[in-house]
XYZ file of C-alpha atoms in Angstrom:
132
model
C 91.249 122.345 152.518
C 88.162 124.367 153.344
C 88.525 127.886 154.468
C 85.671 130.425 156.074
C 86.060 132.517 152.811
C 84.749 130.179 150.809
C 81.352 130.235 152.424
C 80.218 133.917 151.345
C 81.475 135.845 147.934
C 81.204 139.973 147.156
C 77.952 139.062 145.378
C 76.569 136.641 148.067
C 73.612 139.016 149.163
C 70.437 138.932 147.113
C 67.477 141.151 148.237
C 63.949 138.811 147.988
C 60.333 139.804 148.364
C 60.340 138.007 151.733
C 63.822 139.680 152.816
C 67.354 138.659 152.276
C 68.919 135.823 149.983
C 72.347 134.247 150.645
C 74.414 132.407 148.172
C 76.650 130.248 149.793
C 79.588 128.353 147.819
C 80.445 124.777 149.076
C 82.922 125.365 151.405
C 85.251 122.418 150.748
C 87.141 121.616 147.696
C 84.662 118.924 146.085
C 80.998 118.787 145.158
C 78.642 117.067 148.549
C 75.506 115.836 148.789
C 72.902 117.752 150.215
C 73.050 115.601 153.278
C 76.282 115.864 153.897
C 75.115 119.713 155.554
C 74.629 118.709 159.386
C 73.263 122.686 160.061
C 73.358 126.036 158.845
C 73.449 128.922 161.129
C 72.917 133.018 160.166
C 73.386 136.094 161.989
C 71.712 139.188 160.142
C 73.108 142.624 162.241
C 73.985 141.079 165.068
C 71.160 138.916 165.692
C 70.612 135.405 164.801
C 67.955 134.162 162.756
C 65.914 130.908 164.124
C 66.665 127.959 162.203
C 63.303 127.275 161.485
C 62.644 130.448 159.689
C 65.439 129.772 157.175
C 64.703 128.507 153.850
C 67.567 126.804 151.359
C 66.757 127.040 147.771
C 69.208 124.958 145.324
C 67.822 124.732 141.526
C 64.553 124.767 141.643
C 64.026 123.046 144.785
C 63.605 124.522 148.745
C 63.754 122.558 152.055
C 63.763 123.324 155.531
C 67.281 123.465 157.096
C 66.272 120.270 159.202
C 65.007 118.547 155.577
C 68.956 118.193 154.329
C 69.474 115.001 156.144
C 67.524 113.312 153.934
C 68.618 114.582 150.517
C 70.957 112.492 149.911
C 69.898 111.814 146.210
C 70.924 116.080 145.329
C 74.003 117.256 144.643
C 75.591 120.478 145.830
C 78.109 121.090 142.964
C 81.200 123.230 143.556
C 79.647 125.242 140.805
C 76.481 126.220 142.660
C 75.415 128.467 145.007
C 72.828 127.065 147.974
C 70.653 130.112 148.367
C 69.863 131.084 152.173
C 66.295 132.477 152.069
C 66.600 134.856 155.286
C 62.774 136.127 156.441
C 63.229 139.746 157.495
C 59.932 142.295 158.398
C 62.363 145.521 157.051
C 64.518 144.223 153.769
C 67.593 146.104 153.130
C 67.454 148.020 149.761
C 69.666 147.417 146.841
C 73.421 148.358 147.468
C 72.493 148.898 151.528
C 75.319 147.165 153.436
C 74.574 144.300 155.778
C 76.469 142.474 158.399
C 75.834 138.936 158.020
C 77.494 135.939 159.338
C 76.833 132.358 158.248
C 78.168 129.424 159.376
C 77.817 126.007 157.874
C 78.550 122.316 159.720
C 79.379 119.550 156.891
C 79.749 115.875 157.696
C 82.216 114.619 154.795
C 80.786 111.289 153.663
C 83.404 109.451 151.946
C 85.620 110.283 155.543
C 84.065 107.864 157.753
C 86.703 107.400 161.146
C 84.453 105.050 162.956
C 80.996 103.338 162.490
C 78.475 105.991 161.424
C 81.233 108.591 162.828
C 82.405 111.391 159.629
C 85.140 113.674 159.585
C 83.519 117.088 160.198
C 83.670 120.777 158.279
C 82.760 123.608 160.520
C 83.113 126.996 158.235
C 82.374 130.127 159.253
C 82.119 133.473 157.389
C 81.373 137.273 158.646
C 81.362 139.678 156.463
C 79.815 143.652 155.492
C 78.378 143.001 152.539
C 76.564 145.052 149.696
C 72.593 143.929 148.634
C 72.240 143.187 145.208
């Protein structure tokens, strides 16, 4: 079973030219397919960051958050981390604390309840974290 802690680690804040990175784990118990993610939500201090200015980088690839519908074809593996690109005008500096919150919606494939209908995974995670 999935639990909120799953979604951020200790080490889950990177800083980035461009502001803050996230590493997110998978939070359930088996590898999913990229479009199994229905939405990803993130709360930097307090505030909430539009959708459309977050970036998700896994490998070497980066979508859109509305772009993970349609990768079905890549695999998040429990092994991975899906990094979060957060856009911020001010970056926090290396070892600065930072309130974030993330939450993550999953629809679980391979639980389908009715036509086209999936067993959902809402996980949520707030936590003060240090900036690596």
């Amino acid at each position: 079973m999935a639990t909120g802690d799953t979604v951020l680690t200790r080490d889950s804040l990177l800083r980035r030219p461009e502001g803050l990175g996230i590493a997110l784990t998978v939070p359930w118990y088996r590898s999913l397919w990229l479009s199994s993610v229905s939405s990803i939500a993130v709360s930097v201090e307090g505030r909430a960051v539009p959708g459309d200015d977050l970036r998700v980088e896994l490998g070497e690839r980066t979508f859109r958050v509305d772009e993970l519908a349609d990768q079905w074809d890549v695999l998040w593996f429990i092994q991975d981390r899906l990094l979060v690109v957060v856009p911020l005008d001010d970056p926090p500096a290396e070892g600065q604390e930072v309130d974030v919150e993330v939450t993550v919606d999953l629809r679980l494939p391979y639980m389908q309840i009715a036509p086209q209908v999936y067993v959902t995974n809402h996980a949520t995670d707030r936590r003060s974290l240090a900036v690596r």
